[in-house]
Amino acid sequence: MKAIFRFLVLGIFLFSVTNLYSEVPKHPEMDKVLLATWNKTFPVPYTKILKRDLAEKGVLYYRKNSKKYVYIYSYSVFLPLYVEQNEKPVKKDDNGREVKLKLIYDPSSKDEKYTIELGEFDEMYDAKGIIRWIR
């Protein structure tokens, strides 16, 4: 009887962990989401993604507060310089800069599932909220 109970508990645990990992999209799958979220958030588009997964550890499963968990994707994108002509932004040359950002996926949100925060993720500052890195 104990063996059957242990087997069921182990099976439920493995099933829940497998579902957790299967629901999490990888960085390349989130490129289109990043572009759409960027275009909703910022008035000028980036031209290309320079690097995905800046920490090279995968997707971060992170605790925002005691009841809210999110997935954080890190990117580096190239943002060209723009000038204003007739109240519209126009790309100036091929000069620009690298912008590091975090795409935050909140599956529990009813309004905005995806948001962007500029800047790198500082592990030392936010170490209390880190749950695990998912490859």
GROMACS .gro file of C-alpha atoms in nm:
model
  135
    1MET     CA    1   0.000   0.000   0.000
    2LYS     CA    2   0.283   0.239   0.088
    3ALA     CA    3   0.455   0.160  -0.241
    4ILE     CA    4   0.143   0.251  -0.439
    5PHE     CA    5   0.104   0.576  -0.245
    6ARG     CA    6   0.469   0.669  -0.303
    7PHE     CA    7   0.435   0.587  -0.671
    8LEU     CA    8   0.127   0.811  -0.701
    9VAL     CA    9   0.295   1.100  -0.518
   10LEU     CA   10   0.606   1.067  -0.736
   11GLY     CA   11   0.391   1.052  -1.050
   12ILE     CA   12   0.196   1.364  -0.952
   13PHE     CA   13   0.520   1.549  -0.873
   14LEU     CA   14   0.681   1.455  -1.204
   15PHE     CA   15   0.366   1.547  -1.395
   16SER     CA   16   0.350   1.892  -1.230
   17VAL     CA   17   0.721   1.962  -1.294
   18THR     CA   18   0.687   1.850  -1.656
   19ASN     CA   19   0.390   2.084  -1.703
   20LEU     CA   20   0.586   2.373  -1.553
   21TYR     CA   21   0.872   2.329  -1.798
   22SER     CA   22   0.651   2.262  -2.100
   23GLU     CA   23   0.447   2.582  -2.047
   24VAL     CA   24   0.752   2.805  -2.052
   25PRO     CA   25   0.839   2.929  -2.403
   26LYS     CA   26   1.208   2.951  -2.491
   27HIS     CA   27   1.384   3.272  -2.597
   28PRO     CA   28   1.354   3.222  -2.976
   29GLU     CA   29   0.979   3.159  -2.941
   30MET     CA   30   0.939   3.492  -2.757
   31ASP     CA   31   1.097   3.708  -3.032
   32LYS     CA   32   0.762   3.792  -3.192
   33VAL     CA   33   0.613   3.869  -2.851
   34LEU     CA   34   0.909   4.096  -2.774
   35LEU     CA   35   0.858   4.290  -3.099
   36ALA     CA   36   0.484   4.332  -3.041
   37THR     CA   37   0.532   4.438  -2.677
   38TRP     CA   38   0.812   4.679  -2.773
   39ASN     CA   39   0.596   4.841  -3.041
   40LYS     CA   40   0.311   4.888  -2.791
   41THR     CA   41   0.544   5.034  -2.527
   42PHE     CA   42   0.793   5.253  -2.717
   43PRO     CA   43   0.741   5.500  -3.004
   44VAL     CA   44   1.046   5.391  -3.208
   45PRO     CA   45   1.129   5.035  -3.315
   46TYR     CA   46   1.453   4.847  -3.258
   47THR     CA   47   1.616   4.706  -3.569
   48LYS     CA   48   1.751   4.370  -3.452
   49ILE     CA   49   1.806   4.143  -3.156
   50LEU     CA   50   2.177   4.134  -3.074
   51LYS     CA   51   2.168   3.865  -2.807
   52ARG     CA   52   1.919   3.646  -2.622
   53ASP     CA   53   1.967   3.510  -2.271
   54LEU     CA   54   2.229   3.757  -2.147
   55ALA     CA   55   2.316   3.555  -1.836
   56GLU     CA   56   2.332   3.234  -2.043
   57LYS     CA   57   2.132   3.053  -1.775
   58GLY     CA   58   1.793   3.035  -1.946
   59VAL     CA   59   1.457   3.178  -1.843
   60LEU     CA   60   1.429   3.304  -1.488
   61TYR     CA   61   1.132   3.187  -1.281
   62TYR     CA   62   1.101   3.477  -1.037
   63ARG     CA   63   0.887   3.568  -0.735
   64LYS     CA   64   0.765   3.932  -0.755
   65ASN     CA   65   0.583   3.908  -0.421
   66SER     CA   66   0.436   3.634  -0.202
   67LYS     CA   67   0.156   3.552  -0.450
   68LYS     CA   68   0.291   3.657  -0.790
   69TYR     CA   69   0.541   3.461  -1.000
   70VAL     CA   70   0.672   3.568  -1.341
   71TYR     CA   71   0.912   3.446  -1.609
   72ILE     CA   72   1.191   3.684  -1.712
   73TYR     CA   73   1.362   3.674  -2.052
   74SER     CA   74   1.673   3.887  -2.108
   75TYR     CA   75   1.759   4.045  -2.443
   76SER     CA   76   2.000   4.291  -2.597
   77VAL     CA   77   1.860   4.485  -2.895
   78PHE     CA   78   2.003   4.746  -3.131
   79LEU     CA   79   1.822   5.079  -3.120
   80PRO     CA   80   1.928   5.317  -3.399
   81LEU     CA   81   1.948   5.693  -3.356
   82TYR     CA   82   1.639   5.877  -3.472
   83VAL     CA   83   1.575   6.238  -3.573
   84GLU     CA   84   1.239   6.407  -3.593
   85GLN     CA   85   1.108   6.513  -3.933
   86ASN     CA   86   0.752   6.644  -3.965
   87GLU     CA   87   0.679   6.518  -3.612
   88LYS     CA   88   0.776   6.161  -3.705
   89PRO     CA   89   1.089   5.971  -3.606
   90VAL     CA   90   1.326   5.894  -3.894
   91LYS     CA   91   1.628   5.665  -3.865
   92LYS     CA   92   1.960   5.853  -3.877
   93ASP     CA   93   2.249   5.662  -4.036
   94ASP     CA   94   2.348   5.324  -3.897
   95ASN     CA   95   2.455   5.467  -3.563
   96GLY     CA   96   2.278   5.361  -3.250
   97ARG     CA   97   2.325   5.182  -2.925
   98GLU     CA   98   2.275   4.850  -2.755
   99VAL     CA   99   1.981   4.841  -2.517
  100LYS     CA  100   1.952   4.564  -2.256
  101LEU     CA  101   1.603   4.472  -2.148
  102LYS     CA  102   1.389   4.218  -1.968
  103LEU     CA  103   1.072   4.078  -2.121
  104ILE     CA  104   0.849   3.979  -1.830
  105TYR     CA  105   0.583   3.714  -1.885
  106ASP     CA  106   0.311   3.704  -1.619
  107PRO     CA  107   0.077   3.413  -1.701
  108SER     CA  108  -0.160   3.505  -1.415
  109SER     CA  109  -0.221   3.861  -1.536
  110LYS     CA  110  -0.560   3.937  -1.684
  111ASP     CA  111  -0.461   4.269  -1.847
  112GLU     CA  112  -0.102   4.268  -1.972
  113LYS     CA  113   0.071   3.931  -1.983
  114TYR     CA  114   0.390   4.083  -2.126
  115THR     CA  115   0.583   4.390  -2.013
  116ILE     CA  116   0.929   4.528  -2.083
  117GLU     CA  117   1.173   4.670  -1.831
  118LEU     CA  118   1.492   4.835  -1.953
  119GLY     CA  119   1.826   4.746  -1.797
  120GLU     CA  120   1.999   4.428  -1.691
  121PHE     CA  121   1.876   4.193  -1.424
  122ASP     CA  122   2.093   4.235  -1.115
  123GLU     CA  123   2.106   3.895  -0.943
  124MET     CA  124   2.267   4.029  -0.627
  125TYR     CA  125   1.998   4.294  -0.573
  126ASP     CA  126   1.704   4.063  -0.650
  127ALA     CA  127   1.846   3.736  -0.512
  128LYS     CA  128   1.556   3.693  -0.266
  129GLY     CA  129   1.305   3.656  -0.548
  130ILE     CA  130   1.495   3.405  -0.763
  131ILE     CA  131   1.325   3.068  -0.764
  132ARG     CA  132   1.515   2.889  -1.042
  133TRP     CA  133   1.661   2.923  -1.387
  134ILE     CA  134   1.483   2.716  -1.653
  135ARG     CA  135   1.676   2.601  -1.959
   0.00000   0.00000   0.00000
